[in-house]
Coordinates of C-alpha atoms in Angstrom, one line a residue:
M1 CA 5.2 28.3 -19.2
I2 CA 7.0 25.6 -21.3
T3 CA 5.1 24.1 -24.2
L4 CA 5.9 20.8 -26.0
P5 CA 4.2 19.8 -29.2
C6 CA 2.6 16.4 -29.7
L7 CA 0.6 15.6 -32.8
F8 CA -3.0 14.6 -32.3
K9 CA -4.5 13.3 -35.6
G10 CA -8.0 12.7 -36.6
S11 CA -11.3 14.2 -37.7
K12 CA -11.1 18.0 -37.0
H13 CA -7.9 17.2 -35.0
A14 CA -4.7 19.0 -35.6
L15 CA -2.1 19.7 -32.9
L16 CA -2.3 18.7 -29.3
F17 CA -0.1 20.7 -27.1
V18 CA 1.4 19.5 -23.8
G19 CA 2.0 22.3 -21.3
F20 CA 3.4 22.3 -17.8
S21 CA 4.4 24.7 -15.2
A22 CA 7.5 25.5 -13.2
L23 CA 8.0 23.2 -10.3
Q24 CA 7.9 24.0 -6.6
A25 CA 8.9 22.0 -3.6
S26 CA 6.0 20.1 -1.9
S27 CA 5.5 19.4 1.8
S28 CA 8.0 17.3 3.8
F29 CA 7.9 13.5 4.0
G30 CA 7.1 13.2 7.7
Q31 CA 3.6 14.6 8.0
F32 CA 2.1 12.2 5.5
W33 CA 3.7 8.8 6.1
Q34 CA 2.4 6.6 8.9
W35 CA 4.7 3.6 8.4
S36 CA 7.0 1.9 5.9
T37 CA 8.9 -1.3 5.7
H38 CA 11.0 -3.3 3.2
F39 CA 12.3 -6.8 2.6
G40 CA 14.3 -8.7 0.0
G41 CA 17.3 -10.7 -0.8
G42 CA 20.4 -10.7 -3.0
G43 CA 18.5 -10.8 -6.3
H44 CA 15.6 -9.0 -8.0
D45 CA 12.5 -9.0 -5.7
F46 CA 9.2 -7.2 -6.3
G47 CA 5.9 -7.3 -4.7
Y48 CA 2.3 -6.0 -4.9
I49 CA -0.4 -5.4 -2.4
G50 CA -3.1 -7.9 -3.1
A51 CA -5.5 -6.9 -0.3
V52 CA -6.0 -4.8 2.8
D53 CA -8.6 -6.2 5.3
Q54 CA -11.0 -4.2 7.5
A55 CA -8.5 -4.3 10.4
G56 CA -5.8 -2.7 8.2
N57 CA -3.7 -5.8 7.8
V58 CA -1.8 -5.8 4.5
Y59 CA -1.4 -8.9 2.3
S60 CA 1.4 -8.8 -0.3
Y61 CA 2.6 -11.2 -2.9
G62 CA 5.2 -11.4 -5.6
Q63 CA 8.6 -12.9 -6.6
Y64 CA 12.0 -13.1 -5.1
A65 CA 15.5 -14.1 -6.2
G66 CA 14.6 -13.3 -9.8
S67 CA 17.1 -13.6 -12.6
G68 CA 19.6 -10.7 -13.0
P69 CA 23.3 -9.9 -12.4
G70 CA 24.9 -12.8 -10.5
Q71 CA 23.2 -15.8 -9.0
A72 CA 20.7 -15.0 -6.2
Y73 CA 19.0 -17.0 -3.6
D74 CA 16.6 -16.5 -0.7
M75 CA 14.7 -13.5 0.7
I76 CA 14.9 -11.9 4.2
I77 CA 11.5 -10.8 5.5
G78 CA 11.1 -9.8 9.2
E79 CA 12.8 -12.4 11.3
D80 CA 12.4 -15.1 8.7
T81 CA 14.4 -16.2 5.6
L82 CA 12.6 -17.7 2.6
H83 CA 14.9 -20.2 0.8
G84 CA 14.7 -20.5 -2.9
S85 CA 15.5 -19.0 -6.3
E86 CA 13.0 -17.7 -8.9
A87 CA 10.3 -18.3 -6.3
G88 CA 7.1 -16.6 -5.0
F89 CA 5.9 -15.4 -1.7
V90 CA 2.8 -14.3 0.2
A91 CA 3.2 -12.1 3.3
K92 CA 1.1 -10.3 6.0
H93 CA 1.9 -7.1 7.8
D94 CA -0.4 -5.7 10.5
A95 CA -2.0 -2.3 10.7
E96 CA 1.2 -0.8 12.1
G97 CA 3.4 -2.2 9.4
D98 CA 4.9 -5.0 11.6
Y99 CA 5.7 -8.3 10.0
V100 CA 3.3 -11.1 10.9
W101 CA 4.0 -14.1 8.7
S102 CA 5.1 -15.2 5.2
V103 CA 4.4 -18.3 3.0
N104 CA 7.2 -19.5 0.7
C105 CA 6.0 -20.6 -2.7
V106 CA 8.9 -22.5 -4.2
A107 CA 9.8 -25.3 -6.7
P108 CA 13.0 -26.7 -5.3
T109 CA 14.2 -27.9 -8.7
G110 CA 12.4 -25.4 -10.9
T111 CA 10.6 -22.1 -10.9
M112 CA 7.3 -20.9 -9.3
S113 CA 5.4 -17.6 -9.7
V114 CA 2.8 -15.9 -7.5
S115 CA 1.3 -13.6 -10.1
A116 CA -2.1 -12.6 -8.7
M117 CA -4.0 -12.4 -5.4
T118 CA -7.4 -11.5 -4.0
L119 CA -9.2 -11.7 -0.7
D120 CA -12.4 -13.8 -0.7
T121 CA -15.8 -12.2 0.1
A122 CA -15.7 -13.5 3.6
N123 CA -12.4 -11.7 4.2
D124 CA -10.8 -14.8 5.7
V125 CA -9.1 -16.6 2.8
L126 CA -6.5 -15.4 0.3
I127 CA -6.7 -16.8 -3.3
I128 CA -3.5 -16.8 -5.2
A129 CA -2.6 -18.0 -8.7
G130 CA 0.4 -18.4 -11.0
G131 CA 2.5 -21.1 -12.6
H132 CA 5.2 -23.6 -11.7
S133 CA 7.6 -25.8 -13.6
R134 CA 8.2 -28.6 -11.1
T135 CA 6.6 -30.1 -8.0
S136 CA 6.3 -27.2 -5.6
M137 CA 5.7 -26.3 -2.0
I138 CA 3.2 -23.6 -0.9
G139 CA 4.2 -23.4 2.8
N140 CA 3.8 -27.1 3.9
F141 CA 1.4 -28.0 1.1
Q142 CA 2.8 -29.9 -1.8
L143 CA 1.6 -29.1 -5.3
P144 CA 2.7 -31.8 -7.8
D145 CA 3.6 -31.6 -11.5
S146 CA 3.6 -28.2 -13.3
G147 CA 1.4 -25.6 -14.9
A148 CA -1.2 -23.0 -13.9
Y149 CA -2.5 -23.3 -10.4
L150 CA -4.9 -21.9 -7.8
A151 CA -4.2 -21.9 -4.0
W152 CA -6.2 -20.9 -0.9
I153 CA -4.3 -19.5 2.1
S154 CA -5.9 -18.5 5.4
V155 CA -5.4 -15.1 6.8
N156 CA -3.3 -16.9 9.5
G157 CA -0.8 -18.0 6.8
V158 CA -1.8 -21.7 6.4
C159 CA -2.2 -23.1 2.9
L160 CA -5.6 -24.8 3.0
N161 CA -5.6 -26.2 -0.5
A162 CA -3.9 -25.9 -3.9
Q163 CA -4.6 -27.5 -7.2
N164 CA -3.3 -27.5 -10.8
I165 CA -5.9 -26.0 -13.1
G166 CA -3.9 -26.2 -16.3
S167 CA -1.6 -28.5 -18.2
P168 CA 2.2 -28.1 -18.2
R169 CA 3.4 -25.0 -20.1
T170 CA 0.5 -22.8 -18.8
G171 CA 0.5 -20.1 -16.2
V172 CA -1.9 -17.5 -14.6
S173 CA -1.0 -13.9 -14.8
A174 CA -4.2 -12.1 -13.6
L175 CA -7.1 -12.9 -11.2
A176 CA -10.3 -11.2 -10.0
L177 CA -13.5 -12.2 -8.2
H178 CA -16.7 -11.7 -10.1
D179 CA -20.1 -12.6 -8.6
E180 CA -18.1 -14.7 -6.0
D181 CA -16.5 -16.7 -8.8
I182 CA -12.8 -16.7 -9.6
C183 CA -11.8 -15.3 -13.0
I184 CA -8.3 -15.9 -14.3
A185 CA -6.3 -15.0 -17.4
G186 CA -2.9 -16.2 -18.4
V187 CA -0.6 -17.4 -21.2
T188 CA 0.8 -20.7 -22.5
S189 CA 4.1 -21.4 -24.2
D190 CA 4.1 -23.2 -27.5
G191 CA 3.1 -26.8 -27.3
Q192 CA 0.4 -29.4 -27.8
S193 CA -2.3 -30.9 -25.6
L194 CA -2.8 -27.7 -23.7
Q195 CA -5.8 -27.3 -21.4
I196 CA -7.2 -25.0 -18.7
G197 CA -9.9 -26.4 -16.4
G198 CA -10.2 -29.5 -18.5
Q199 CA -10.9 -27.4 -21.7
S200 CA -8.5 -27.7 -24.6
I201 CA -6.9 -24.4 -25.6
Q202 CA -4.4 -23.4 -28.3
P203 CA -1.0 -21.6 -27.7
G204 CA -1.4 -18.0 -26.7
S205 CA -3.5 -16.2 -24.1
F206 CA -6.5 -17.6 -22.3
I207 CA -9.3 -16.6 -19.8
A208 CA -11.3 -18.9 -17.6
R209 CA -13.9 -18.8 -14.8
F210 CA -14.0 -21.1 -11.8
H211 CA -16.2 -21.4 -8.8
T212 CA -14.6 -20.5 -5.5
D213 CA -13.9 -24.2 -4.7
G214 CA -11.9 -24.5 -8.0
T215 CA -14.6 -26.2 -10.1
P216 CA -14.3 -24.9 -13.7
V217 CA -17.2 -23.0 -15.3
W218 CA -15.7 -22.2 -18.7
A219 CA -12.3 -21.6 -20.3
K220 CA -11.3 -20.3 -23.7
N221 CA -8.6 -18.7 -25.7
M222 CA -8.1 -14.9 -26.0
I223 CA -5.5 -13.8 -28.6
L224 CA -3.8 -16.8 -30.2
G225 CA -0.2 -17.3 -31.1
F226 CA 3.2 -15.9 -30.6
S227 CA 5.3 -13.2 -32.1
S228 CA 8.9 -13.7 -33.1
Q229 CA 9.9 -12.5 -29.6
N230 CA 7.2 -13.5 -27.2
V231 CA 3.5 -14.1 -26.7
R232 CA 1.3 -11.7 -28.7
Y233 CA -0.9 -10.8 -25.8
F234 CA 0.0 -11.0 -22.1
P235 CA -3.0 -10.3 -19.8
S236 CA -1.8 -8.7 -16.6
K237 CA -5.0 -7.4 -15.0
I238 CA -8.7 -8.5 -14.8
L239 CA -11.4 -6.1 -13.6
S240 CA -15.0 -6.9 -12.8
S241 CA -17.3 -4.3 -14.3
G242 CA -21.0 -4.9 -13.9
S243 CA -21.9 -7.9 -16.1
D244 CA -18.6 -7.5 -18.0
L245 CA -15.0 -8.5 -17.5
L246 CA -12.2 -6.1 -18.6
V247 CA -8.8 -7.6 -19.3
F248 CA -5.8 -5.4 -19.7
G249 CA -2.4 -6.5 -20.9
T250 CA 0.6 -5.8 -23.1
A251 CA 0.5 -6.7 -26.8
M252 CA 3.0 -7.3 -29.6
Q253 CA 2.7 -8.0 -33.3
Q254 CA 6.0 -8.9 -35.0
P255 CA 7.5 -8.9 -37.5
E256 CA 4.7 -7.9 -39.8
A257 CA 1.2 -6.4 -39.5
G258 CA -1.6 -8.8 -38.6
T259 CA -4.9 -9.1 -36.7
F260 CA -6.0 -9.7 -33.2
D261 CA -9.0 -12.0 -33.3
M262 CA -11.3 -13.1 -30.5
D263 CA -14.7 -14.6 -31.3
T264 CA -16.3 -12.2 -33.8
V265 CA -14.1 -9.2 -32.9
H266 CA -11.2 -8.5 -35.3
V267 CA -8.7 -5.7 -35.0
N268 CA -6.0 -4.8 -37.6
V269 CA -2.6 -4.5 -35.9
N270 CA 0.5 -2.9 -37.3
A271 CA 3.9 -4.3 -36.5
G272 CA 4.9 -3.0 -33.1
G273 CA 3.9 -3.2 -29.5
G274 CA 2.0 -1.6 -26.7
C275 CA -1.1 -2.5 -24.7
A276 CA -4.6 -3.8 -25.4
L277 CA -7.9 -3.7 -23.5
I278 CA -10.5 -6.4 -24.1
S279 CA -14.1 -6.3 -22.9
M280 CA -15.9 -9.7 -22.5
D281 CA -19.3 -11.0 -21.3
S282 CA -18.7 -12.6 -17.9
E283 CA -21.2 -15.4 -18.4
T284 CA -19.7 -16.8 -21.6
G285 CA -16.3 -15.0 -22.0
S286 CA -17.4 -13.7 -25.5
A287 CA -15.4 -10.8 -26.7
Q288 CA -17.4 -7.5 -27.1
W289 CA -14.6 -5.1 -28.2
I290 CA -10.8 -4.8 -28.3
R291 CA -8.9 -1.5 -28.0
L292 CA -5.2 -1.0 -28.7
L293 CA -3.7 1.8 -26.6
G294 CA -0.3 3.2 -26.3
Y295 CA 0.5 1.1 -29.4
G296 CA 3.3 2.1 -31.7
P297 CA 6.0 0.7 -34.1
T298 CA 8.7 0.9 -31.4
G299 CA 6.5 -0.3 -28.5
G300 CA 7.6 -3.4 -26.5
W301 CA 6.2 -6.2 -24.5
S302 CA 6.4 -6.1 -20.7
P303 CA 4.6 -8.2 -18.1
T304 CA 5.3 -5.7 -15.4
I305 CA 2.7 -3.2 -16.8
K306 CA 0.0 -4.3 -14.4
N307 CA -1.7 -2.0 -12.0
V308 CA -2.2 0.9 -14.4
I309 CA -6.0 0.5 -14.8
D310 CA -9.2 0.8 -12.7
V311 CA -12.9 1.2 -13.3
D312 CA -15.5 3.4 -11.7
D313 CA -19.0 2.6 -10.6
H314 CA -20.4 3.4 -14.1
G315 CA -18.0 1.0 -15.9
N316 CA -15.7 3.6 -17.3
A317 CA -12.1 2.4 -17.4
Y318 CA -9.2 4.7 -16.5
V319 CA -5.7 3.8 -17.8
T320 CA -2.4 5.5 -17.4
L321 CA 0.6 4.7 -19.6
T322 CA 4.0 6.2 -20.4
V323 CA 4.8 6.1 -24.1
S324 CA 7.6 6.9 -26.4
G325 CA 8.3 6.9 -30.1
D326 CA 6.5 8.1 -33.2
S327 CA 2.8 7.4 -34.1
V328 CA 1.6 6.0 -30.8
H329 CA -2.1 5.1 -31.1
F330 CA -4.9 5.3 -28.5
A331 CA -7.8 5.2 -30.9
P332 CA -8.0 5.3 -34.7
D333 CA -8.1 9.1 -34.7
T334 CA -5.9 9.6 -31.6
V335 CA -2.2 9.5 -32.3
V336 CA 0.6 11.2 -30.4
H337 CA 4.2 11.7 -31.7
V338 CA 6.7 11.9 -28.8
P339 CA 10.0 13.7 -29.5
S340 CA 12.9 11.4 -30.0
G341 CA 14.7 10.5 -26.8
H342 CA 11.7 11.4 -24.6
S343 CA 8.7 9.7 -22.9
L344 CA 5.2 11.0 -22.4
P345 CA 2.7 10.1 -19.6
C346 CA -0.9 9.8 -20.7
L347 CA -4.3 9.4 -18.9
V348 CA -7.1 7.9 -20.9
K349 CA -10.7 7.0 -20.2
Y350 CA -12.8 4.5 -22.1
T351 CA -16.6 4.2 -21.8
P352 CA -18.2 0.8 -21.2
A353 CA -18.8 0.7 -24.9
G354 CA -15.1 1.1 -25.5
E355 CA -15.2 4.7 -26.7
L356 CA -12.3 6.9 -25.9
S357 CA -13.9 9.8 -23.9
T358 CA -10.8 11.4 -22.2
F359 CA -7.3 11.8 -23.5
R360 CA -4.8 13.8 -21.4
T361 CA -1.1 14.1 -21.7
F362 CA 1.4 15.6 -19.2
G363 CA 5.0 16.8 -19.1
L364 CA 7.6 15.1 -21.1
D365 CA 9.8 12.6 -19.2
A366 CA 7.4 12.1 -16.3
G367 CA 6.2 8.6 -15.9
F368 CA 3.2 6.8 -14.4
S369 CA 3.6 3.2 -13.0
A370 CA 0.4 2.6 -11.0
L371 CA -3.2 3.8 -10.8
S372 CA -6.1 3.3 -8.5
K373 CA -9.5 4.9 -8.1
E374 CA -10.7 6.1 -4.7
E375 CA -14.3 5.7 -3.5
S376 CA -14.7 9.5 -4.0
G377 CA -14.0 9.1 -7.7
T378 CA -10.6 10.7 -7.6
L379 CA -7.5 8.9 -9.0
L380 CA -4.3 8.0 -7.3
M381 CA -1.1 7.5 -9.3
M382 CA 2.6 6.8 -8.7
A383 CA 4.5 9.2 -10.8
S384 CA 8.3 9.4 -11.5
F385 CA 9.8 12.8 -12.4
L386 CA 13.1 13.4 -14.2
D387 CA 14.7 16.6 -15.4
S388 CA 12.0 18.9 -13.9
S389 CA 9.1 17.1 -15.5
S390 CA 5.6 17.5 -13.9
V391 CA 2.0 16.4 -13.7
D392 CA -0.4 19.2 -14.3
V393 CA 0.3 21.8 -11.6
C394 CA 1.6 19.3 -9.1
S395 CA 5.0 20.5 -8.0
S396 CA 7.9 18.1 -7.5
Q397 CA 11.5 17.5 -7.6
D398 CA 13.1 14.5 -9.4
G399 CA 12.0 11.2 -7.9
T400 CA 8.9 9.1 -7.2
W401 CA 5.7 10.8 -6.0
L402 CA 2.2 9.8 -5.0
V403 CA -0.2 12.0 -6.9
R404 CA -4.0 12.6 -6.6
L405 CA -5.9 13.7 -9.8
D406 CA -9.5 14.3 -10.6
T407 CA -10.9 12.3 -13.5
S408 CA -9.9 15.0 -16.0
G409 CA -6.3 14.7 -15.0
N410 CA -6.1 17.9 -12.9
C411 CA -3.7 17.6 -10.0
L412 CA -5.3 17.8 -6.5
G413 CA -2.3 17.0 -4.4
S414 CA 1.1 15.2 -4.2
V415 CA 3.5 13.8 -1.7
P416 CA 7.1 12.5 -2.3
V417 CA 7.6 8.8 -2.0
A418 CA 11.3 8.6 -2.8
L419 CA 13.5 11.5 -4.0
N420 CA 16.5 11.0 -6.3
T421 CA 20.0 10.8 -4.9
P422 CA 22.5 11.5 -7.8
P423 CA 24.0 9.9 -9.8
W424 CA 21.1 7.3 -9.7
Q425 CA 18.1 8.6 -11.5
D426 CA 15.4 6.2 -10.3
D427 CA 14.8 5.8 -6.6
A428 CA 11.7 3.6 -6.5
S429 CA 9.4 2.1 -9.0
G430 CA 5.7 2.3 -8.0
L431 CA 4.0 -1.1 -8.3
S432 CA 0.5 -0.9 -6.7
I433 CA -1.8 1.5 -4.8
N434 CA -4.6 0.4 -2.5
P435 CA -6.7 3.3 -1.1
T436 CA -8.9 2.6 1.9
P437 CA -11.1 4.8 4.2
D438 CA -8.2 4.7 6.7
G439 CA -5.3 5.5 4.5
I440 CA -3.4 4.8 1.2
Y441 CA -1.3 1.7 1.0
L442 CA 1.4 1.3 -1.7
S443 CA 4.1 -1.0 -2.8
A444 CA 7.3 -0.2 -4.8
A445 CA 10.7 -1.6 -5.6
T446 CA 14.1 -0.2 -4.9
P447 CA 16.2 0.7 -8.0
Y448 CA 17.3 -2.0 -10.4
S449 CA 20.8 -0.9 -9.8
P450 CA 23.2 -0.3 -8.0
Q451 CA 23.5 -3.3 -5.7
F452 CA 22.9 -2.4 -2.0
S453 CA 21.5 1.0 -2.9
T454 CA 20.4 3.4 -0.2
I455 CA 17.4 5.6 -0.8
T456 CA 14.9 7.7 1.3
F457 CA 11.5 5.9 1.0
A458 CA 8.5 7.3 2.8
G459 CA 10.8 9.4 5.0
E460 CA 13.0 6.5 6.1
S461 CA 16.5 5.6 4.9
V462 CA 16.4 2.1 3.2
T463 CA 19.4 0.1 2.1
S464 CA 18.5 -2.8 -0.2
H465 CA 19.6 -6.4 0.5
G466 CA 20.8 -6.8 -3.0
W467 CA 19.5 -5.4 -6.2
E468 CA 15.7 -4.8 -6.0
D469 CA 13.8 -5.0 -2.7
V470 CA 10.1 -4.9 -1.9
L471 CA 8.9 -1.6 -0.3
L472 CA 5.6 -1.2 1.5
A473 CA 4.1 1.9 3.1
K474 CA 1.0 3.6 4.4
C475 CA 0.2 7.2 3.7
A476 CA -2.4 9.5 5.2
L477 CA -5.4 10.3 3.1
S478 CA -4.5 14.0 2.9
L479 CA -1.8 14.7 0.3
G480 CA 0.1 18.0 -0.3
V481 CA -1.9 20.5 -2.3
G482 CA -0.8 21.1 -5.9
T483 CA -0.1 24.8 -6.5
K484 CA 0.7 26.9 -9.5
S485 CA 1.9 30.5 -9.2
M486 CA 0.2 33.1 -11.3
E487 CA 3.4 34.2 -13.0
D488 CA 3.6 30.7 -14.5
T489 CA 0.1 30.7 -15.8
E490 CA -0.9 31.9 -19.3
Q491 CA -4.4 33.1 -18.8
L492 CA -7.0 33.2 -21.6
L493 CA -9.7 35.8 -21.3
I494 CA -13.3 34.7 -22.3
Y495 CA -16.5 36.8 -22.2
A496 CA -19.4 36.8 -21.7
N497 CA -18.7 34.3 -18.9
P498 CA -21.1 32.7 -18.0
N499 CA -22.6 32.4 -21.4
N500 CA -25.1 30.4 -23.5
G501 CA -22.5 29.0 -25.9
S502 CA -21.9 32.2 -27.7
F503 CA -18.7 34.0 -26.5
R504 CA -15.7 36.0 -27.5
I505 CA -12.0 35.2 -26.9
Q506 CA -9.5 38.0 -26.3
V507 CA -6.5 36.7 -28.2
P508 CA -3.3 37.4 -26.3
D509 CA -0.9 39.9 -27.9
A510 CA 1.7 37.1 -28.2
L511 CA -0.7 35.2 -30.5
V512 CA -2.4 38.0 -32.5
H513 CA 0.0 37.6 -35.5
E514 CA 0.3 33.9 -35.4
R515 CA -1.4 32.1 -38.3
Q516 CA -1.7 28.5 -37.0
L517 CA -3.7 28.6 -33.8
L518 CA -5.7 25.6 -32.4
L519 CA -8.8 26.1 -30.2
S520 CA -9.8 23.2 -27.9
I521 CA -12.7 22.9 -25.5
H522 CA -13.0 20.1 -22.9
D523 CA -16.0 19.5 -20.6
G524 CA -15.8 18.8 -16.9
S525 CA -15.1 15.1 -17.4
G526 CA -12.1 15.9 -19.6
R527 CA -13.8 14.9 -22.8
M528 CA -12.9 17.0 -25.9
V529 CA -16.2 18.5 -27.2
Y530 CA -14.7 20.9 -29.8
Q531 CA -11.3 21.3 -31.6
A532 CA -10.6 23.3 -34.7
P533 CA -8.1 25.8 -36.1
L534 CA -9.1 29.3 -35.0
K535 CA -10.0 31.6 -37.8
M536 CA -8.6 35.0 -37.0
T537 CA -11.2 37.7 -37.7
G538 CA -9.6 40.2 -35.4
A539 CA -8.2 40.3 -31.9
E540 CA -11.5 39.1 -30.4
P541 CA -13.0 36.3 -32.5
E542 CA -16.6 35.3 -31.7
L543 CA -17.7 31.7 -31.5
D544 CA -21.3 30.3 -31.5
L545 CA -21.4 26.8 -30.0
H546 CA -25.0 26.5 -28.8
N547 CA -24.7 22.7 -28.8
L548 CA -22.8 22.9 -25.5
T549 CA -24.7 21.6 -22.6
P550 CA -24.7 23.6 -19.3
G551 CA -21.5 23.1 -17.3
I552 CA -17.9 24.2 -16.8
Y553 CA -15.5 24.0 -19.8
E554 CA -11.8 24.4 -20.1
V555 CA -10.7 26.4 -23.2
T556 CA -7.2 26.1 -24.7
L557 CA -5.7 28.3 -27.4
G558 CA -2.2 28.1 -28.8
N559 CA 0.4 26.7 -31.2
A560 CA 3.7 24.9 -30.9
K561 CA 5.3 28.0 -29.3
R562 CA 2.8 28.9 -26.6
V563 CA -0.5 27.7 -25.1
Y564 CA -3.1 29.8 -23.1
H565 CA -5.8 28.4 -20.9
G566 CA -9.1 29.6 -19.6
S567 CA -12.4 28.4 -18.2
M568 CA -16.0 29.3 -18.8
V569 CA -19.4 28.5 -17.6
V570 CA -22.2 27.6 -20.0
E571 CA -25.7 28.1 -18.6

């Protein structure tokens, strides 16, 4: 067992220890993957899965010929070539992964983005959104002027309509359906006479609601203003949750401390960067609460942090982030300190009221890049492993993996997506996961470098068309089973077990003479219900916690050198 210390500050909080096990090889590629495909051009291309219909057709969207080394144009997809630079696309692949059609979204003398997509409730029209800087073409449909836009594309690949919904210098970065209406969020650049849906707004981030025909309902600002480097808040994901809207995005406050203000909600923000989650009333857009997460003095701003959040049927939000640096905040009393030169993946859960109810860390130098909740309630994540890092007991070798966890962060299974081929350390970046009753669909990108790299993705050899390519695949619902050998497990003995909240702990010999021991207890949902230094009154200290409700609890005892785990049942 390897243990790595991370400081967890707060009321009755002392040290939070991150433990992980020796890694074992998982099952082979072939038995899990049903199909895979890729497409791209000479530049930087990336894509997300926006929808999977009932027939298993996959609809993707994204950007191609993005800025990077050299000048890049065009994208090859199936038998077609999309012509353009810094342009967007929408594409359809059938249930077997075969290419069906694509729609080029391009501003011939400017730039155009396709930043978000959803499938309407009738499952026959795709709704896309983004921004453009010049008169643009969406397939054969001309969109004049510039600014934020909405467009409607049939499942047969025909642009039915498109309209500008914002003034120049505005763009949409997130979209979701809510009660059959279209909710969007986005950003503006600095300027005057800005508007969304006919409503005047100030520079910064905004949110708006439209009927499905594009008629505006309301529009308003979110976080105003700019930092010295970029926008202060970049919304990248909207989720519909009951009568509420949840907006997730990256945040930055530079060069000095300040406040994030929206309506009557005000949050003090130190200089730095990270992410923010905002809850709003869907009828009016009024802010209910703002939570900073993964926020620290060395945090940065990134619009690519997108599909790392999902909500369950009860309105609980699950978020996964990979953080680094000192004093990274997830709540006022929840702070982690990551050793210099390392990164730390985290899984957090917020209640509908914005309370942090679960906080779980994993092995250093692993990384999470996508999350999605399955109908059964389990979580799917795209994880990257480096230098023998891990997620709970899921075994791996360096590379990118698809991992299934329960809501407490315990690994239930994993399968390799792309394994590393030295000397390149990143073989694929996971971008989106779409679970269905028929299988798990995902998108990823080939490495940022080298050019024309060759990797093994979903069991197939893939050579990129340039720098980054779009990767799509479908995986079986059954993943490899995460395993942990007994020799790697530090077991904590608890008795009586079951008990009524009164129990003894047999302190392992390796800890008997240690002075600084921390005892932590988590319930079945992963919520910490007790944490305090353990007062040594002998080799078998007794605890009396009659406030614990009946259920299964995980008990952890240790220090910076070693951590022991056990479970108990309270009746």
